[in-house]
């Protein structure tokens, strides 16, 4: 266990890297069993910046033909969701008729993945599946559970392994939880 400072707030170790790796192994195995041998080439869509590390770890475990694309969406300021999302950077691929696997760092209220799924369907995606490293089930307001969830967590604000607190703290191997004041 260790404590780090991010933007002058204390964060304690919450999930250590070996546990993260095991959870990613498991979720990748589930995706592989659903997609292995598929005749199409699904698009793995990394939601930047938070899902960068998770996508890297996940991609190297996927054993079917897939292509990588990225999208940048923003809904958080500090430790709170603003309730609205905005696409800051669009993707390159023509997704008409394609299956898309959205890769997210964390699903909180579900707003981001809902807006993104709608946008992808409007652009003609044949199917949208959601793969998230983390889910906060106590906060999630969406109808259906995301298709692939690596780990469920308590409703705490977390950072590390790609996730930020006001853009800082992404560059750690373990995941940290904010210490409540
Ligand atoms: P949602 O739209 O409420 O589901 O929020 C999802 C987005 O908010 C994620 O893509 C993250 O970027 C960010 N987010 C949600 N919870 C946390 C957290 O605990 N730490 C850091 N970012 C978070
Ligand atoms: Mg994000």
PDB file of C-alpha atoms and ligand atoms in Angstrom:
ATOM      1  CA  UNK A   1       0.000   0.000   0.000  1.00  0.00           C
ATOM      2  CA  UNK A   2       1.219   3.477  -0.731  1.00  0.00           C
ATOM      3  CA  UNK A   3      -0.098   7.016  -0.723  1.00  0.00           C
ATOM      4  CA  UNK A   4       0.578   9.480  -3.522  1.00  0.00           C
ATOM      5  CA  UNK A   5      -0.297  13.132  -4.040  1.00  0.00           C
ATOM      6  CA  UNK A   6      -2.114  14.163  -7.200  1.00  0.00           C
ATOM      7  CA  UNK A   7      -2.983  17.845  -7.466  1.00  0.00           C
ATOM      8  CA  UNK A   8      -2.386  18.100  -3.727  1.00  0.00           C
ATOM      9  CA  UNK A   9      -4.978  15.430  -2.888  1.00  0.00           C
ATOM     10  CA  UNK A  10      -4.011  12.164  -1.226  1.00  0.00           C
ATOM     11  CA  UNK A  11      -4.697   8.920  -3.070  1.00  0.00           C
ATOM     12  CA  UNK A  12      -4.177   5.424  -1.627  1.00  0.00           C
ATOM     13  CA  UNK A  13      -3.376   2.237  -3.531  1.00  0.00           C
ATOM     14  CA  UNK A  14      -6.665   0.624  -4.501  1.00  0.00           C
ATOM     15  CA  UNK A  15      -5.953  -2.049  -7.133  1.00  0.00           C
ATOM     16  CA  UNK A  16      -2.436  -3.291  -7.724  1.00  0.00           C
ATOM     17  CA  UNK A  17      -1.060  -4.030 -11.164  1.00  0.00           C
ATOM     18  CA  UNK A  18      -0.994  -7.867 -10.865  1.00  0.00           C
ATOM     19  CA  UNK A  19      -4.722  -7.817 -10.087  1.00  0.00           C
ATOM     20  CA  UNK A  20      -5.359  -5.452 -13.008  1.00  0.00           C
ATOM     21  CA  UNK A  21      -3.458  -7.810 -15.327  1.00  0.00           C
ATOM     22  CA  UNK A  22      -5.488 -10.820 -14.188  1.00  0.00           C
ATOM     23  CA  UNK A  23      -8.745  -8.969 -14.742  1.00  0.00           C
ATOM     24  CA  UNK A  24      -7.602  -7.929 -18.230  1.00  0.00           C
ATOM     25  CA  UNK A  25      -6.639 -11.560 -19.024  1.00  0.00           C
ATOM     26  CA  UNK A  26     -10.155 -12.640 -18.110  1.00  0.00           C
ATOM     27  CA  UNK A  27     -12.001  -9.960 -20.027  1.00  0.00           C
ATOM     28  CA  UNK A  28      -9.790 -10.506 -23.106  1.00  0.00           C
ATOM     29  CA  UNK A  29     -10.564 -14.227 -22.969  1.00  0.00           C
ATOM     30  CA  UNK A  30     -14.285 -13.440 -23.029  1.00  0.00           C
ATOM     31  CA  UNK A  31     -13.919 -11.106 -26.005  1.00  0.00           C
ATOM     32  CA  UNK A  32     -11.776 -13.686 -27.813  1.00  0.00           C
ATOM     33  CA  UNK A  33     -14.349 -16.408 -27.295  1.00  0.00           C
ATOM     34  CA  UNK A  34     -17.036 -14.102 -28.770  1.00  0.00           C
ATOM     35  CA  UNK A  35     -14.974 -12.870 -31.748  1.00  0.00           C
ATOM     36  CA  UNK A  36     -12.422 -15.601 -32.524  1.00  0.00           C
ATOM     37  CA  UNK A  37     -12.731 -16.812 -36.128  1.00  0.00           C
ATOM     38  CA  UNK A  38     -15.057 -13.949 -37.113  1.00  0.00           C
ATOM     39  CA  UNK A  39     -15.195 -13.193 -40.835  1.00  0.00           C
ATOM     40  CA  UNK A  40     -15.461  -9.409 -40.356  1.00  0.00           C
ATOM     41  CA  UNK A  41     -12.764  -7.101 -39.021  1.00  0.00           C
ATOM     42  CA  UNK A  42     -14.107  -5.387 -35.899  1.00  0.00           C
ATOM     43  CA  UNK A  43     -12.924  -1.914 -34.902  1.00  0.00           C
ATOM     44  CA  UNK A  44     -11.433  -1.582 -31.433  1.00  0.00           C
ATOM     45  CA  UNK A  45     -12.279   1.999 -30.479  1.00  0.00           C
ATOM     46  CA  UNK A  46     -10.136   3.398 -27.684  1.00  0.00           C
ATOM     47  CA  UNK A  47     -11.741   6.268 -25.788  1.00  0.00           C
ATOM     48  CA  UNK A  48      -8.853   8.649 -25.161  1.00  0.00           C
ATOM     49  CA  UNK A  49      -7.122   9.566 -22.986  1.00  0.00           C
ATOM     50  CA  UNK A  50      -8.193   7.398 -20.063  1.00  0.00           C
ATOM     51  CA  UNK A  51      -8.416   4.071 -21.895  1.00  0.00           C
ATOM     52  CA  UNK A  52      -4.983   4.339 -23.522  1.00  0.00           C
ATOM     53  CA  UNK A  53      -3.185   1.937 -21.173  1.00  0.00           C
ATOM     54  CA  UNK A  54      -6.091  -0.468 -20.856  1.00  0.00           C
ATOM     55  CA  UNK A  55      -6.471  -0.613 -24.648  1.00  0.00           C
ATOM     56  CA  UNK A  56      -2.756  -1.388 -25.045  1.00  0.00           C
ATOM     57  CA  UNK A  57      -2.954  -4.224 -22.542  1.00  0.00           C
ATOM     58  CA  UNK A  58      -6.192  -5.532 -24.012  1.00  0.00           C
ATOM     59  CA  UNK A  59      -5.129  -5.369 -27.683  1.00  0.00           C
ATOM     60  CA  UNK A  60      -2.065  -7.531 -27.207  1.00  0.00           C
ATOM     61  CA  UNK A  61      -4.300 -10.272 -25.807  1.00  0.00           C
ATOM     62  CA  UNK A  62      -6.860 -10.227 -28.648  1.00  0.00           C
ATOM     63  CA  UNK A  63      -6.381 -13.049 -31.133  1.00  0.00           C
ATOM     64  CA  UNK A  64      -8.683 -12.134 -34.022  1.00  0.00           C
ATOM     65  CA  UNK A  65      -8.199  -9.624 -36.849  1.00  0.00           C
ATOM     66  CA  UNK A  66      -9.139  -6.164 -35.628  1.00  0.00           C
ATOM     67  CA  UNK A  67      -8.220  -2.571 -36.335  1.00  0.00           C
ATOM     68  CA  UNK A  68      -7.588   0.186 -33.824  1.00  0.00           C
ATOM     69  CA  UNK A  69      -9.167   3.607 -33.895  1.00  0.00           C
ATOM     70  CA  UNK A  70      -9.482   6.347 -31.290  1.00  0.00           C
ATOM     71  CA  UNK A  71     -12.003   8.922 -30.208  1.00  0.00           C
ATOM     72  CA  UNK A  72     -11.646  11.620 -27.609  1.00  0.00           C
ATOM     73  CA  UNK A  73     -14.625  12.441 -25.447  1.00  0.00           C
ATOM     74  CA  UNK A  74     -14.846  14.536 -22.353  1.00  0.00           C
ATOM     75  CA  UNK A  75     -17.441  14.648 -19.569  1.00  0.00           C
ATOM     76  CA  UNK A  76     -15.456  15.076 -16.376  1.00  0.00           C
ATOM     77  CA  UNK A  77     -14.073  18.116 -14.643  1.00  0.00           C
ATOM     78  CA  UNK A  78     -12.058  17.464 -11.508  1.00  0.00           C
ATOM     79  CA  UNK A  79     -13.768  14.660  -9.620  1.00  0.00           C
ATOM     80  CA  UNK A  80     -17.304  15.199 -10.985  1.00  0.00           C
ATOM     81  CA  UNK A  81     -19.142  14.337 -14.168  1.00  0.00           C
ATOM     82  CA  UNK A  82     -20.482  17.465 -15.877  1.00  0.00           C
ATOM     83  CA  UNK A  83     -23.465  15.465 -17.172  1.00  0.00           C
ATOM     84  CA  UNK A  84     -22.794  16.401 -20.782  1.00  0.00           C
ATOM     85  CA  UNK A  85     -20.282  14.888 -23.140  1.00  0.00           C
ATOM     86  CA  UNK A  86     -18.415  16.457 -26.009  1.00  0.00           C
ATOM     87  CA  UNK A  87     -16.434  14.809 -28.790  1.00  0.00           C
ATOM     88  CA  UNK A  88     -13.094  16.531 -28.860  1.00  0.00           C
ATOM     89  CA  UNK A  89     -11.455  14.401 -31.530  1.00  0.00           C
ATOM     90  CA  UNK A  90     -13.302  12.158 -33.981  1.00  0.00           C
ATOM     91  CA  UNK A  91     -12.249   8.811 -35.390  1.00  0.00           C
ATOM     92  CA  UNK A  92     -10.765   8.058 -38.802  1.00  0.00           C
ATOM     93  CA  UNK A  93     -12.581   4.854 -39.845  1.00  0.00           C
ATOM     94  CA  UNK A  94     -15.729   4.562 -41.922  1.00  0.00           C
ATOM     95  CA  UNK A  95     -17.744   2.492 -39.483  1.00  0.00           C
ATOM     96  CA  UNK A  96     -20.754   1.798 -41.715  1.00  0.00           C
ATOM     97  CA  UNK A  97     -21.652  -1.882 -41.391  1.00  0.00           C
ATOM     98  CA  UNK A  98     -18.747  -2.551 -39.032  1.00  0.00           C
ATOM     99  CA  UNK A  99     -18.792  -4.035 -35.547  1.00  0.00           C
ATOM    100  CA  UNK A 100     -17.262  -1.718 -32.989  1.00  0.00           C
ATOM    101  CA  UNK A 101     -15.818  -2.678 -29.621  1.00  0.00           C
ATOM    102  CA  UNK A 102     -15.643   0.505 -27.544  1.00  0.00           C
ATOM    103  CA  UNK A 103     -12.845   0.375 -24.975  1.00  0.00           C
ATOM    104  CA  UNK A 104     -13.354   2.638 -21.954  1.00  0.00           C
ATOM    105  CA  UNK A 105     -11.350   3.159 -18.791  1.00  0.00           C
ATOM    106  CA  UNK A 106     -14.329   3.529 -16.481  1.00  0.00           C
ATOM    107  CA  UNK A 107     -18.114   3.658 -16.649  1.00  0.00           C
ATOM    108  CA  UNK A 108     -19.581   5.887 -13.969  1.00  0.00           C
ATOM    109  CA  UNK A 109     -23.075   7.276 -14.718  1.00  0.00           C
ATOM    110  CA  UNK A 110     -22.964   5.646 -18.174  1.00  0.00           C
ATOM    111  CA  UNK A 111     -23.508   8.933 -19.966  1.00  0.00           C
ATOM    112  CA  UNK A 112     -20.315   8.798 -22.018  1.00  0.00           C
ATOM    113  CA  UNK A 113     -20.858   5.284 -23.355  1.00  0.00           C
ATOM    114  CA  UNK A 114     -24.520   5.993 -24.026  1.00  0.00           C
ATOM    115  CA  UNK A 115     -23.764   9.129 -26.065  1.00  0.00           C
ATOM    116  CA  UNK A 116     -20.913   7.397 -27.867  1.00  0.00           C
ATOM    117  CA  UNK A 117     -23.015   4.298 -28.660  1.00  0.00           C
ATOM    118  CA  UNK A 118     -25.776   6.531 -30.095  1.00  0.00           C
ATOM    119  CA  UNK A 119     -23.222   8.404 -32.183  1.00  0.00           C
ATOM    120  CA  UNK A 120     -21.734   5.155 -33.531  1.00  0.00           C
ATOM    121  CA  UNK A 121     -25.159   3.728 -34.398  1.00  0.00           C
ATOM    122  CA  UNK A 122     -26.114   6.987 -36.120  1.00  0.00           C
ATOM    123  CA  UNK A 123     -22.955   6.663 -38.183  1.00  0.00           C
ATOM    124  CA  UNK A 124     -24.111   3.188 -39.258  1.00  0.00           C
ATOM    125  CA  UNK A 125     -22.180   0.786 -37.026  1.00  0.00           C
ATOM    126  CA  UNK A 126     -23.545  -2.756 -37.421  1.00  0.00           C
ATOM    127  CA  UNK A 127     -23.074  -3.463 -33.704  1.00  0.00           C
ATOM    128  CA  UNK A 128     -21.633  -1.626 -30.721  1.00  0.00           C
ATOM    129  CA  UNK A 129     -20.197  -3.504 -27.759  1.00  0.00           C
ATOM    130  CA  UNK A 130     -18.749  -1.857 -24.701  1.00  0.00           C
ATOM    131  CA  UNK A 131     -15.652  -3.103 -22.925  1.00  0.00           C
ATOM    132  CA  UNK A 132     -14.724  -1.196 -19.785  1.00  0.00           C
ATOM    133  CA  UNK A 133     -11.866  -1.752 -17.371  1.00  0.00           C
ATOM    134  CA  UNK A 134     -13.922  -0.449 -14.445  1.00  0.00           C
ATOM    135  CA  UNK A 135     -17.610  -0.077 -13.620  1.00  0.00           C
ATOM    136  CA  UNK A 136     -19.144   1.717 -10.639  1.00  0.00           C
ATOM    137  CA  UNK A 137     -22.387  -0.317 -10.397  1.00  0.00           C
ATOM    138  CA  UNK A 138     -23.816   1.851  -7.572  1.00  0.00           C
ATOM    139  CA  UNK A 139     -23.687   4.957  -9.777  1.00  0.00           C
ATOM    140  CA  UNK A 140     -24.398   3.461 -13.187  1.00  0.00           C
ATOM    141  CA  UNK A 141     -27.772   4.600 -14.543  1.00  0.00           C
ATOM    142  CA  UNK A 142     -27.769   2.846 -17.929  1.00  0.00           C
ATOM    143  CA  UNK A 143     -30.283   0.235 -19.029  1.00  0.00           C
ATOM    144  CA  UNK A 144     -27.963  -2.612 -19.923  1.00  0.00           C
ATOM    145  CA  UNK A 145     -24.744  -3.602 -18.215  1.00  0.00           C
ATOM    146  CA  UNK A 146     -21.716  -2.955 -20.428  1.00  0.00           C
ATOM    147  CA  UNK A 147     -20.886  -6.118 -22.443  1.00  0.00           C
ATOM    148  CA  UNK A 148     -17.420  -6.656 -20.972  1.00  0.00           C
ATOM    149  CA  UNK A 149     -16.443  -5.413 -17.506  1.00  0.00           C
ATOM    150  CA  UNK A 150     -12.952  -6.200 -16.199  1.00  0.00           C
ATOM    151  CA  UNK A 151     -13.537  -4.986 -12.605  1.00  0.00           C
ATOM    152  CA  UNK A 152     -16.366  -3.528 -10.541  1.00  0.00           C
ATOM    153  CA  UNK A 153     -15.467  -0.893  -7.944  1.00  0.00           C
ATOM    154  CA  UNK A 154     -17.062   1.086  -5.141  1.00  0.00           C
ATOM    155  CA  UNK A 155     -18.323   4.610  -5.885  1.00  0.00           C
ATOM    156  CA  UNK A 156     -14.956   6.242  -5.168  1.00  0.00           C
ATOM    157  CA  UNK A 157     -12.996   8.656  -7.310  1.00  0.00           C
ATOM    158  CA  UNK A 158      -9.949   6.863  -8.662  1.00  0.00           C
ATOM    159  CA  UNK A 159      -6.849   7.704 -10.680  1.00  0.00           C
ATOM    160  CA  UNK A 160      -3.857   5.920 -12.166  1.00  0.00           C
ATOM    161  CA  UNK A 161      -3.299   3.372 -14.948  1.00  0.00           C
ATOM    162  CA  UNK A 162      -4.517   5.923 -17.487  1.00  0.00           C
ATOM    163  CA  UNK A 163      -7.178   7.594 -15.339  1.00  0.00           C
ATOM    164  CA  UNK A 164      -6.615  11.191 -14.332  1.00  0.00           C
ATOM    165  CA  UNK A 165      -7.495  13.725 -11.702  1.00  0.00           C
ATOM    166  CA  UNK A 166      -7.565  16.983 -13.687  1.00  0.00           C
ATOM    167  CA  UNK A 167      -5.182  15.438 -16.235  1.00  0.00           C
ATOM    168  CA  UNK A 168      -2.623  14.357 -13.643  1.00  0.00           C
ATOM    169  CA  UNK A 169      -1.926  10.908 -12.209  1.00  0.00           C
ATOM    170  CA  UNK A 170      -2.375   8.855 -15.392  1.00  0.00           C
ATOM    171  CA  UNK A 171       1.193   7.539 -15.289  1.00  0.00           C
ATOM    172  CA  UNK A 172       1.030   4.908 -12.577  1.00  0.00           C
ATOM    173  CA  UNK A 173       0.975   1.107 -12.773  1.00  0.00           C
ATOM    174  CA  UNK A 174      -1.474   0.668  -9.899  1.00  0.00           C
ATOM    175  CA  UNK A 175      -4.914   2.223  -9.502  1.00  0.00           C
ATOM    176  CA  UNK A 176      -5.415   4.654  -6.595  1.00  0.00           C
ATOM    177  CA  UNK A 177      -8.531   5.866  -4.760  1.00  0.00           C
ATOM    178  CA  UNK A 178      -8.915   9.383  -3.419  1.00  0.00           C
ATOM    179  CA  UNK A 179      -8.792   9.706   0.358  1.00  0.00           C
ATOM    180  CA  UNK A 180     -12.016  11.337   1.523  1.00  0.00           C
ATOM    181  CA  UNK A 181     -11.467  14.480   3.584  1.00  0.00           C
TER     182      UNK A 181
HETATM  183  P1  LIG B   1     -19.753   8.712 -17.162  1.00  0.00           P
HETATM  184  O1  LIG B   1     -20.092   9.389 -18.463  1.00  0.00           O
HETATM  185  O2  LIG B   1     -20.418   9.340 -15.978  1.00  0.00           O
HETATM  186  O3  LIG B   1     -19.997   7.200 -17.217  1.00  0.00           O
HETATM  187  O4  LIG B   1     -18.215   8.943 -16.904  1.00  0.00           O
HETATM  188  C1  LIG B   1     -17.255   8.275 -17.640  1.00  0.00           C
HETATM  189  C2  LIG B   1     -16.014   9.114 -17.864  1.00  0.00           C
HETATM  190  O5  LIG B   1     -15.739   9.965 -16.753  1.00  0.00           O
HETATM  191  C3  LIG B   1     -14.840   8.183 -18.006  1.00  0.00           C
HETATM  192  O6  LIG B   1     -14.521   8.024 -19.357  1.00  0.00           O
HETATM  193  C4  LIG B   1     -13.730   8.872 -17.251  1.00  0.00           C
HETATM  194  O7  LIG B   1     -12.976   9.643 -18.152  1.00  0.00           O
HETATM  195  C5  LIG B   1     -14.421   9.784 -16.284  1.00  0.00           C
HETATM  196  N1  LIG B   1     -14.466   9.200 -14.914  1.00  0.00           N
HETATM  197  C6  LIG B   1     -15.517   8.633 -14.296  1.00  0.00           C
HETATM  198  N2  LIG B   1     -15.229   8.227 -13.054  1.00  0.00           N
HETATM  199  C7  LIG B   1     -13.919   8.547 -12.882  1.00  0.00           C
HETATM  200  C8  LIG B   1     -12.998   8.348 -11.788  1.00  0.00           C
HETATM  201  O8  LIG B   1     -13.295   7.800 -10.706  1.00  0.00           O
HETATM  202  N3  LIG B   1     -11.735   8.792 -12.011  1.00  0.00           N
HETATM  203  C9  LIG B   1     -11.339   9.393 -13.162  1.00  0.00           C
HETATM  204  N4  LIG B   1     -12.158   9.585 -14.207  1.00  0.00           N
HETATM  205  C10 LIG B   1     -13.431   9.159 -14.068  1.00  0.00           C
HETATM  206 MG1  LIG B   2     -12.681   8.490 -20.210  1.00  0.00          MG
END
